[in-house]
mmCIF file of C-alpha atoms in Angstrom:
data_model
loop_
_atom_site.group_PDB
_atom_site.id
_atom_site.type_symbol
_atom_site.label_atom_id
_atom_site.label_comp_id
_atom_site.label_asym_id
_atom_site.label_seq_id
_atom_site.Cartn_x
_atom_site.Cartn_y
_atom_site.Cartn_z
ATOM 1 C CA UNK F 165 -47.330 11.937 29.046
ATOM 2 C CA UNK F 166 -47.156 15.930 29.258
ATOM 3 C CA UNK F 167 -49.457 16.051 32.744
ATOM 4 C CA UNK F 168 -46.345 13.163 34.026
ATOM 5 C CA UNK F 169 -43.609 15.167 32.608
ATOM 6 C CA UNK F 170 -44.593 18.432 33.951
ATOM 7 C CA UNK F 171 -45.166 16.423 37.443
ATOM 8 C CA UNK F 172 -42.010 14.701 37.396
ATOM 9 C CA UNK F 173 -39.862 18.082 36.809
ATOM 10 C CA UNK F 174 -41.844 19.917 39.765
ATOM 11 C CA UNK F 175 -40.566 17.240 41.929
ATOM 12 C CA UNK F 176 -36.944 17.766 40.806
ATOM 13 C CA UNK F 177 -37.414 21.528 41.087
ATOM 14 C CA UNK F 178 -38.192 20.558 44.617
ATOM 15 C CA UNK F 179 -35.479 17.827 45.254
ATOM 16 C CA UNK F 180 -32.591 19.765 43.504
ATOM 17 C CA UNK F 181 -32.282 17.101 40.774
ATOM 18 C CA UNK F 182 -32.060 19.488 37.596
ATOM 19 C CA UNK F 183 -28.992 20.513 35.712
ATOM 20 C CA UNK F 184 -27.412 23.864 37.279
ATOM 21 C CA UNK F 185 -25.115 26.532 35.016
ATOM 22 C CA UNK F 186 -24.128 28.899 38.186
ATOM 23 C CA UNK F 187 -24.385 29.127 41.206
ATOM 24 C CA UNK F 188 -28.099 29.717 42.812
ATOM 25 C CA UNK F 189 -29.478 32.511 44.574
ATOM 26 C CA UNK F 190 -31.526 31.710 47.310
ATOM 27 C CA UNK F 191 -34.512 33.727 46.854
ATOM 28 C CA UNK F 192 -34.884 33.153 43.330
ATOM 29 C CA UNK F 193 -34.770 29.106 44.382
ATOM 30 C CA UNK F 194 -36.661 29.570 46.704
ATOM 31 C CA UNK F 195 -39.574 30.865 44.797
ATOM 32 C CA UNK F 196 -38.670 28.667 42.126
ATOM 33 C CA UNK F 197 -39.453 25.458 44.926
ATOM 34 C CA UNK F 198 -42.761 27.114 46.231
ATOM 35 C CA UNK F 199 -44.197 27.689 42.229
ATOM 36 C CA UNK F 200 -43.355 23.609 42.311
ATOM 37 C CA UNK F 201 -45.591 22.781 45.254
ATOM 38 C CA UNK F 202 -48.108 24.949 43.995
ATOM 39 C CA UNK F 203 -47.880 23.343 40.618
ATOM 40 C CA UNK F 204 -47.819 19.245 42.202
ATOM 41 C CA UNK F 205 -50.651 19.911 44.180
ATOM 42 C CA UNK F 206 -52.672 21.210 41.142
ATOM 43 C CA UNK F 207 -51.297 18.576 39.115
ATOM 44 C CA UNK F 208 -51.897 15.851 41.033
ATOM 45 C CA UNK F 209 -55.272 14.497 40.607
ATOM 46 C CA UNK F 210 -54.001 14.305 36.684
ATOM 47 C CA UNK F 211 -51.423 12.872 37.672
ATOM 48 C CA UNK F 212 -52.512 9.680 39.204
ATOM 49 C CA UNK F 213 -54.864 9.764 35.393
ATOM 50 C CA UNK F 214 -51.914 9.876 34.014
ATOM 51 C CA UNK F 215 -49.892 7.046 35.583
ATOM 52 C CA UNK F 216 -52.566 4.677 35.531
ATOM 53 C CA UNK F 217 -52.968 5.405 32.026
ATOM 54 C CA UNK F 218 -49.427 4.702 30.942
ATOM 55 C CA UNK F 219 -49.403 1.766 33.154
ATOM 56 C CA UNK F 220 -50.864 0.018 29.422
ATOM 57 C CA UNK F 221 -46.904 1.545 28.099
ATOM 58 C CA UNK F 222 -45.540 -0.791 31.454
ATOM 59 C CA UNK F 223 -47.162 -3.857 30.451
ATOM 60 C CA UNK F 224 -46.009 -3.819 26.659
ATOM 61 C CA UNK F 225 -42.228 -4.188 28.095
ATOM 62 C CA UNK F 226 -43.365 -7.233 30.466
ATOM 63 C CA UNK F 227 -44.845 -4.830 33.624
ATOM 64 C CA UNK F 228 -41.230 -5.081 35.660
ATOM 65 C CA UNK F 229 -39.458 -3.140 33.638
ATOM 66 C CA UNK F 230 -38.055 -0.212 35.835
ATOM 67 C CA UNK F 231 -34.445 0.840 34.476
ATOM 68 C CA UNK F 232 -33.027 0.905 30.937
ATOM 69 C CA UNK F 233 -29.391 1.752 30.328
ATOM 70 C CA UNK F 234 -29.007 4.122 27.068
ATOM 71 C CA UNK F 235 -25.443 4.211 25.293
ATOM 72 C CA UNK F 236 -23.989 4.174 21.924
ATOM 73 C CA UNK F 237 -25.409 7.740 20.810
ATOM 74 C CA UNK F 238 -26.831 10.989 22.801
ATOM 75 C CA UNK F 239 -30.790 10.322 23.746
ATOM 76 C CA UNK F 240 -32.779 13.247 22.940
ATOM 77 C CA UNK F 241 -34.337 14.972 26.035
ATOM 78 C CA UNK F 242 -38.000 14.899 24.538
ATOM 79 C CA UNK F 243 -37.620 10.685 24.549
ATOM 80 C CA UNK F 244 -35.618 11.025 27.876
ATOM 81 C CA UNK F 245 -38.634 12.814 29.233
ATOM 82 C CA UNK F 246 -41.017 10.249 27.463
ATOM 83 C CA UNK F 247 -39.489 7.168 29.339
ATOM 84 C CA UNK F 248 -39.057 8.880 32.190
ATOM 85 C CA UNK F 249 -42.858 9.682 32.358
ATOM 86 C CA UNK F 250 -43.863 6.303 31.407
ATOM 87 C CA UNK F 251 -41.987 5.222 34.645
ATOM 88 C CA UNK F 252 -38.735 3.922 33.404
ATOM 89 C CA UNK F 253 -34.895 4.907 35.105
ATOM 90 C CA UNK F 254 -32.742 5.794 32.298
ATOM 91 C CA UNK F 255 -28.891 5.335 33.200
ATOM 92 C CA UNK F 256 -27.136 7.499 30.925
ATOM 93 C CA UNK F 257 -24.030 6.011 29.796
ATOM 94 C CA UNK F 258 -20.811 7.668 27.242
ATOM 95 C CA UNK F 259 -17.628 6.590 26.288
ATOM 96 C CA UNK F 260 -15.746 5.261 23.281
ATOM 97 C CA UNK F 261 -13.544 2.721 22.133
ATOM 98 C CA UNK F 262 -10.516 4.698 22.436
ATOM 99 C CA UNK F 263 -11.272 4.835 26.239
ATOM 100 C CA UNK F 264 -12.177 1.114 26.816
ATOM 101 C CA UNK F 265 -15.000 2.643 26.599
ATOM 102 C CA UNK F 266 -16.268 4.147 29.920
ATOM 103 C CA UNK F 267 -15.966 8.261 30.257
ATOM 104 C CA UNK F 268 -19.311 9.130 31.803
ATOM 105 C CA UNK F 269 -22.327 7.598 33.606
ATOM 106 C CA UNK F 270 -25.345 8.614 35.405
ATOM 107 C CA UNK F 271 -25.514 5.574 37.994
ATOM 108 C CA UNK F 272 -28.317 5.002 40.596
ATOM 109 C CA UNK F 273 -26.219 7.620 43.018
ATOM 110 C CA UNK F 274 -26.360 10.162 40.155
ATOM 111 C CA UNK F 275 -30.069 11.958 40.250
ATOM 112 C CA UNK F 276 -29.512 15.038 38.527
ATOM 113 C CA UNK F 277 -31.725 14.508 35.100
ATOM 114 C CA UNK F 278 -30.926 15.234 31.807
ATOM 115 C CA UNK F 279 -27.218 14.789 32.051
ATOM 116 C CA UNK F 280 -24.871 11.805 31.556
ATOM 117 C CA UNK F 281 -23.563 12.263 35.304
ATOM 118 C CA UNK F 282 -19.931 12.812 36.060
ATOM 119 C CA UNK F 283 -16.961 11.142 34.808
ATOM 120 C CA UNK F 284 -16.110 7.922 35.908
ATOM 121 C CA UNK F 285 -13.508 7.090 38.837
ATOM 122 C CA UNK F 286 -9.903 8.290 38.432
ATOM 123 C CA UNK F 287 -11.049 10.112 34.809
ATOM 124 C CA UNK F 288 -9.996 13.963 34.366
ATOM 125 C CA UNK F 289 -12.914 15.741 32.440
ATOM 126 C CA UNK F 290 -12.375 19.456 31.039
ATOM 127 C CA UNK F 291 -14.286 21.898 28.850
ATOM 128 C CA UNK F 292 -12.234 23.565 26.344
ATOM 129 C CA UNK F 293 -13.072 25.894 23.533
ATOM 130 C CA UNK F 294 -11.148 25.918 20.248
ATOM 131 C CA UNK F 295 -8.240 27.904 21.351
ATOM 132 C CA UNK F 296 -7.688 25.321 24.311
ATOM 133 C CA UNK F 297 -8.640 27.455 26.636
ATOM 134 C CA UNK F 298 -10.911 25.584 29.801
ATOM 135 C CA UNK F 299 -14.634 26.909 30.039
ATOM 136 C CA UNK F 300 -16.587 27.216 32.947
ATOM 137 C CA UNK F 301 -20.005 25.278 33.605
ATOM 138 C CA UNK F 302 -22.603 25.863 31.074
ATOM 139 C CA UNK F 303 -20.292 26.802 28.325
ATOM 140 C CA UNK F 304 -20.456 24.510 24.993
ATOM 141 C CA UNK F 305 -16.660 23.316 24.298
ATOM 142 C CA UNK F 306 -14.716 20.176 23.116
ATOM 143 C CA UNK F 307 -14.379 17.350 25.775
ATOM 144 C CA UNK F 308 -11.392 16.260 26.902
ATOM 145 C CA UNK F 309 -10.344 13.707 28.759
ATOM 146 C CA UNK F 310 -7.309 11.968 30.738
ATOM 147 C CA UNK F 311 -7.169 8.829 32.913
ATOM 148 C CA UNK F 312 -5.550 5.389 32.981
ATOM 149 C CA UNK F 313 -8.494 3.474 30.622
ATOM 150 C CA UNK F 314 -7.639 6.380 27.773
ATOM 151 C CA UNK F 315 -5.046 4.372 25.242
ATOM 152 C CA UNK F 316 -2.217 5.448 24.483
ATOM 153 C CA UNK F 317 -2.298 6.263 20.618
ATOM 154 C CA UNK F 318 -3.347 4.962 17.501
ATOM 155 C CA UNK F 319 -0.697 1.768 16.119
ATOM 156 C CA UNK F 320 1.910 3.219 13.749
ATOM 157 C CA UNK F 321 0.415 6.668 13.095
ATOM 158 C CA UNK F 322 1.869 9.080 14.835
ATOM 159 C CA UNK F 323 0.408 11.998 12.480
ATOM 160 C CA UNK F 324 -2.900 11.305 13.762
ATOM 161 C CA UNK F 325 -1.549 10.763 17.624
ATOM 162 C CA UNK F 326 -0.480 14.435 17.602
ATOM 163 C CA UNK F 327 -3.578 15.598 16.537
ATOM 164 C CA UNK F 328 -5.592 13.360 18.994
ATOM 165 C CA UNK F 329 -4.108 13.932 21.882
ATOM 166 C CA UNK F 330 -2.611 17.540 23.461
ATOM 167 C CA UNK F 331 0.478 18.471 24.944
ATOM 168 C CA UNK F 332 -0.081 17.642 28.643
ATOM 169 C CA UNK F 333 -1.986 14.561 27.346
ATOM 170 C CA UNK F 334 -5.519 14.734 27.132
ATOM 171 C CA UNK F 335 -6.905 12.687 24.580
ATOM 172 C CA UNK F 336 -9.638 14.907 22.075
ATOM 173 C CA UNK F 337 -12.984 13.308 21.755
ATOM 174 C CA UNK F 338 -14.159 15.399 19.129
ATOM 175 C CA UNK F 339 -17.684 15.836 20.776
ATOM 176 C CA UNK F 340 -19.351 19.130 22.497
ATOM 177 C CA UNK F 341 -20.676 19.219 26.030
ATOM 178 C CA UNK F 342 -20.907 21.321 28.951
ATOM 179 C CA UNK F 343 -20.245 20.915 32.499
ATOM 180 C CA UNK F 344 -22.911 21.742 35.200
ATOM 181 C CA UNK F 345 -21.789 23.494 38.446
ATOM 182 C CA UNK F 346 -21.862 20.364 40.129
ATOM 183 C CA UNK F 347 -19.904 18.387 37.572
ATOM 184 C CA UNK F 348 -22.589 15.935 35.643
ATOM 185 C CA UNK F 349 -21.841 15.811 31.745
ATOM 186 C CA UNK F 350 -24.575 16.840 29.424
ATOM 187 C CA UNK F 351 -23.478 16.283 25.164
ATOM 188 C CA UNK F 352 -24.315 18.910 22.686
ATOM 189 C CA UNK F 353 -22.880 17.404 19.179
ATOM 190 C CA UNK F 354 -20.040 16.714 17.498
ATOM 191 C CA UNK F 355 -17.110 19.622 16.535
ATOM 192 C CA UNK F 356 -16.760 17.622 13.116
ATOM 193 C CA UNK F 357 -21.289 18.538 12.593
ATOM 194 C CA UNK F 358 -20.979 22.078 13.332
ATOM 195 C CA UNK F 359 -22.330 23.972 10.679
ATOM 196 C CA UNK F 360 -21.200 27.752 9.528
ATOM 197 C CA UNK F 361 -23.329 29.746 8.052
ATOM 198 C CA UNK F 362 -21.961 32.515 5.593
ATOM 199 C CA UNK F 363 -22.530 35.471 8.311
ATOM 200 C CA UNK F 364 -20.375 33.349 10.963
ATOM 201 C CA UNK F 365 -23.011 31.731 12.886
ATOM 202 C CA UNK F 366 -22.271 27.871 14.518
ATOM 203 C CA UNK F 367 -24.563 25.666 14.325
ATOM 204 C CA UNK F 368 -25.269 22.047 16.326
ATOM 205 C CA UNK F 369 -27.423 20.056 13.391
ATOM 206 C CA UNK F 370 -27.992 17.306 15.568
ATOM 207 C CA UNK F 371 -30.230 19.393 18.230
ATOM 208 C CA UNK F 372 -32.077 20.784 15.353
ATOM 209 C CA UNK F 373 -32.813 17.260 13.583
ATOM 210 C CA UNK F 374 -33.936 15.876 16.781
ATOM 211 C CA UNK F 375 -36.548 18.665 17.406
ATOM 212 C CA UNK F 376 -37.697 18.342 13.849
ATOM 213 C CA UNK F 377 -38.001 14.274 14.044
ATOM 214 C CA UNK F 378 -40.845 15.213 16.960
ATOM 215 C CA UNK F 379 -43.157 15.923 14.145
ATOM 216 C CA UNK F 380 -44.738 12.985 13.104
ATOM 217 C CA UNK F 381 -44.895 13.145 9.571
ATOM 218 C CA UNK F 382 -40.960 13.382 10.054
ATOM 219 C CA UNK F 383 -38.914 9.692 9.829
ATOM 220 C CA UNK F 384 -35.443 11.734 9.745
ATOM 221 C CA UNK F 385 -33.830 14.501 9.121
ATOM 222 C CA UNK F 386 -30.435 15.880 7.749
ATOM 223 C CA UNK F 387 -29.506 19.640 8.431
ATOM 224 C CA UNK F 388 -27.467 21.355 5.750
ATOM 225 C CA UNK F 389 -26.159 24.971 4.918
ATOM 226 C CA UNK F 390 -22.058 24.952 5.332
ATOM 227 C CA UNK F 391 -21.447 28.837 3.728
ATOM 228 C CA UNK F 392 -24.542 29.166 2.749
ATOM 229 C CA UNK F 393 -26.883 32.194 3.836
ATOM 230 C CA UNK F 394 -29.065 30.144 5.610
ATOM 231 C CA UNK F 395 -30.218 26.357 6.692
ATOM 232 C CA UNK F 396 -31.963 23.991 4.604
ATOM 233 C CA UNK F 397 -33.359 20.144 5.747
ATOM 234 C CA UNK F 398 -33.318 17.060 3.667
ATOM 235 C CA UNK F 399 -36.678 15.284 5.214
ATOM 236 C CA UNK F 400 -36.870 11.298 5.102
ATOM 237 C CA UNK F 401 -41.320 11.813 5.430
ATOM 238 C CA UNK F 402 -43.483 9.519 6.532
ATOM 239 C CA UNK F 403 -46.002 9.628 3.596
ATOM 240 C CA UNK F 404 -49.304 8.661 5.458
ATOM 241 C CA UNK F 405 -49.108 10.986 8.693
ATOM 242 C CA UNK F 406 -47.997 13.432 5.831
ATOM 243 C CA UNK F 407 -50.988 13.285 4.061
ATOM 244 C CA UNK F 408 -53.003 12.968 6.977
ATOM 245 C CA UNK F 409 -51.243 16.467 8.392
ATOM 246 C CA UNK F 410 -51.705 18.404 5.040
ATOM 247 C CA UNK F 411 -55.180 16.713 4.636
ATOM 248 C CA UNK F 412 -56.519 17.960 8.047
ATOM 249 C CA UNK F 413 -54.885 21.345 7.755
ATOM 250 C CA UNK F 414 -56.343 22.156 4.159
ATOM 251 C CA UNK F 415 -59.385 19.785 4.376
ATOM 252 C CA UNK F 416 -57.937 17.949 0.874
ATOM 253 C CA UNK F 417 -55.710 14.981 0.675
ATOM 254 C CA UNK F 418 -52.995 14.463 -1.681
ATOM 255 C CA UNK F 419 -52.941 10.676 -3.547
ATOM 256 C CA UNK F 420 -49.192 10.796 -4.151
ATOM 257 C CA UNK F 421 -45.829 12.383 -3.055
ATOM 258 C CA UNK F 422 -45.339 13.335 -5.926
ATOM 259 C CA UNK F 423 -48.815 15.655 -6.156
ATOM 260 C CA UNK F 424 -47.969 16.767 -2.537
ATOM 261 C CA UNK F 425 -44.960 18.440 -3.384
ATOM 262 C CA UNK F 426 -46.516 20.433 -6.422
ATOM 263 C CA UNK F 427 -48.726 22.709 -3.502
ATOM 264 C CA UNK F 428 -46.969 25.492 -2.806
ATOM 265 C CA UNK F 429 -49.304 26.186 0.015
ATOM 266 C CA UNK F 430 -49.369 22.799 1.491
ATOM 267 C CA UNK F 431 -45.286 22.964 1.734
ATOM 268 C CA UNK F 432 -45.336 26.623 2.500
ATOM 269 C CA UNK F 433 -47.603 25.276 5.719
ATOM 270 C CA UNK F 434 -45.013 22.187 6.310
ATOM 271 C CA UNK F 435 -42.318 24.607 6.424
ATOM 272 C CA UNK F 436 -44.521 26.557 8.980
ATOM 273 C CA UNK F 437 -44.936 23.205 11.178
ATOM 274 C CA UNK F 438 -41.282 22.630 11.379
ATOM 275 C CA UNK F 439 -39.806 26.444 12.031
ATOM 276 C CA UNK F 440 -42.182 26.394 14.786
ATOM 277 C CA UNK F 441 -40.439 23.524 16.468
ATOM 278 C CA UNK F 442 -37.620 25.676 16.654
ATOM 279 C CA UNK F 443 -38.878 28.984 18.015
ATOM 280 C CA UNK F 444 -36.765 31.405 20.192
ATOM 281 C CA UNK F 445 -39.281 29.903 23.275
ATOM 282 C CA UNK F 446 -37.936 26.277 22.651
ATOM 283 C CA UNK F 447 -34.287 27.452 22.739
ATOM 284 C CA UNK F 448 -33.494 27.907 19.283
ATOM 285 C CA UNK F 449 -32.064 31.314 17.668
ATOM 286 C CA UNK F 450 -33.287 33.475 14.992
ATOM 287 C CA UNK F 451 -30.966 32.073 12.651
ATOM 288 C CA UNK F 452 -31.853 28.523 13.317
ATOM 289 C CA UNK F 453 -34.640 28.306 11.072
ATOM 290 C CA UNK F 454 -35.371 26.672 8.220
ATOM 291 C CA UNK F 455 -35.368 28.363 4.553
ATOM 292 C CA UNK F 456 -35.886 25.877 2.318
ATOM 293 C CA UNK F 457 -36.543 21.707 2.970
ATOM 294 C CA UNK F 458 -36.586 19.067 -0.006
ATOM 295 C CA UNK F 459 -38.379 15.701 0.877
ATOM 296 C CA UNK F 460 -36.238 12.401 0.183
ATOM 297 C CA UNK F 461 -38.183 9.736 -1.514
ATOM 298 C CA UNK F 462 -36.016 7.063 -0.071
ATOM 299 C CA UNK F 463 -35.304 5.917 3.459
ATOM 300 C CA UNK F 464 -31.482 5.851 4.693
ATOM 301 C CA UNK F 465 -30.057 2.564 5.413
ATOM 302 C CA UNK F 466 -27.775 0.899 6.989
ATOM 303 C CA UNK F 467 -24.333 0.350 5.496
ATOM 304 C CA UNK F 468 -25.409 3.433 2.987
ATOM 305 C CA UNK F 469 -26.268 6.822 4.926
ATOM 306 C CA UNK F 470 -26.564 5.225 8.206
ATOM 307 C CA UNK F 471 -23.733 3.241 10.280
ATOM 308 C CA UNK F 472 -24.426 -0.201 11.864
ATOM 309 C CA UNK F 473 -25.772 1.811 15.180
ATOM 310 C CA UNK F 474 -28.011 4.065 12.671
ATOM 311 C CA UNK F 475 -25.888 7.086 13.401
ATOM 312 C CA UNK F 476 -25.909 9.419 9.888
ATOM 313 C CA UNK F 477 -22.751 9.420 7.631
ATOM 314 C CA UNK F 478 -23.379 13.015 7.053
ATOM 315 C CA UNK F 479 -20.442 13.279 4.309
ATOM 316 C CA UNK F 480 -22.429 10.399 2.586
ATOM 317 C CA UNK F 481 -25.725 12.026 2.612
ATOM 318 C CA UNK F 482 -23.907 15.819 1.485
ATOM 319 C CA UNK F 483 -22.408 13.956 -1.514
ATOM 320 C CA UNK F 484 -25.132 11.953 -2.655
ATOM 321 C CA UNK F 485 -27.696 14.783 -2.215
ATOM 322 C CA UNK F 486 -25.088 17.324 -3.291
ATOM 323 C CA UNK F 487 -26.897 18.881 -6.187
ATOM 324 C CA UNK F 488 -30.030 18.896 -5.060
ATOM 325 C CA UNK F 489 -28.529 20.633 -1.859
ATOM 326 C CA UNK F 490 -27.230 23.169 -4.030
ATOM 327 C CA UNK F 491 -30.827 23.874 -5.622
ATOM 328 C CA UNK F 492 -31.934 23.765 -2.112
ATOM 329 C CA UNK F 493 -29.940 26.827 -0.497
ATOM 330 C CA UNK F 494 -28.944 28.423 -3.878
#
């Protein structure tokens, strides 16, 4: 999967099909497109490995399967990559109900990867940061939109209507993206997520629980630390690849959870495993690491901490777990 992932992006290095912030210089592109060809013709022999080893991946979805539509939540660019390698289109797809639903989609004439691909026909799209005030491409704000399918208002509640919707009439979706210079949609989080950290610092949980859920011994994750010094992580385990990940690393197993989490040294090692998910050379900031992480002994489920399309009721979780939250980042 990582020799086809690495091939796949040299070819979209090559055919301009990769999320741009500013405007390219021509030189630096340039040398950008001949370390590509350099890099596909090295990778190629693995390549053709590669693809006839994930053809097996192909066959468990029928063989014929060559496009999947993905809605109802962001995808995370590691599993974009993933399908994407395997040999599978992904069209991108966002909206909501308030906007019947369509907002964004990355159709078959949309090839730039990674993004959701520009708004839909007739639909005004803007970046705005919390003052109101319209960012450029690349910068993380609120989107906003305004076009015939956006409704009108909520039914009898005007109180909310004036906070949903602002004064020349763009309706507030409440999530965070950015804009590339070419106009494709890429989603961040959600301004209602953002965490703030004592010293001022925001924080998108949802990029940080989806790097974390890479690990295998990881089922799900919930990011916490409003006004506190630092970030802690409730952690839904998988017991078994646990086990098997402490076991390997210290050459001892561990019969129970509960025996697990009595070695300092196997949790000051888990710890270790996670923060270096989020390094400074993935993306992440100093500040983004982990302090302190408490393993859940129960899975979330539907109706409880998750909604009916297994998105987390955060406020849920905070409350239920709310003392041992407050051990966590005391």
């Amino acid at each position: 999967v990582k020799v086809s992932t690495l091939f796949n992006r040299q070819q979209r290095v090559l055919c301009n099909q990769l999320p741009r912030f500013a405007a390219g210089v021509s030189l630096p592109r340039g040398l950008a497109k001949l370390k590509a060809v350099v890099l596909l013709l090295l990778l190629l022999p693995a390549n053709l490995l590669a693809k006839k080893k994930l053809r097996g991946v192909q066959e468990k979805f029928g063989g014929r399967l060559r496009m999947a539509i993905s809605g109802g939540g962001s995808l995370p660019p590691y599993l974009e990559a993933w399908i994407d390698a395997v040999g599978i289109r992904i069209v991108n797809a966002y909206g909501m109900t308030e906007c019947a639903p369509a907002i964004a989609g990355r159709g078959l004439n949309c090839e730039i990867f990674g993004t959701l691909g520009p708004p839909t026909q007739d639909t005004e799209l803007r970046i705005v940061n919390a003052d109101g005030v319209l960012l450029g491409p690349g910068e993380v704000g609120e989107i906003q939109i305004r076009g015939e399918q956006v409704f009108s208002g909520y039914y009898n509640n005007e109180e909310e209507n004036l906070k949903a919707f602002t004064a020349d009439g763009f309706f507030k979706t409440g999530d965070l993206g950015k804009l590339t210079v070419t106009g494709e949609l890429i989603i961040t989080g959600r301004s209602k997520e953002i965490i703030v950290l004592a010293s001022g610092e925001n924080i998108d949980p949802s990029r940080i629980e989806s790097a974390l859920t890479q690990l295998p011994f990881v089922s799900d994750a919930v990011l916490v630390g409003q006004d506190k010094k630092g970030l802690g992580a409730l952690i839904v385990p998988d017991f078994e690849q646990l086990r098997h990940f402490v076991g390997s690393t210290y050459e001892r197993g561990h019969d129970s959870m509960e025996h697990l989490l009595k070695d300092k040294h196997a949790l000051d090692r888990i710890k270790a495993e996670m923060n270096r998910m989020l390094h400074p050379k993935q993306g992440f900031k100093p500040f983004e690491k982990l302090q302190n992480i408490h393993f859940l002994d129960k899975e979330f489920k539907i109706g409880d901490e998750l909604t009916n399309t297994l998105k987390k009721k955060r406020h849920v979780i905070e409350t239920k777990y709310h003392e041992i939250i407050g051990k966590l980042l005391k």
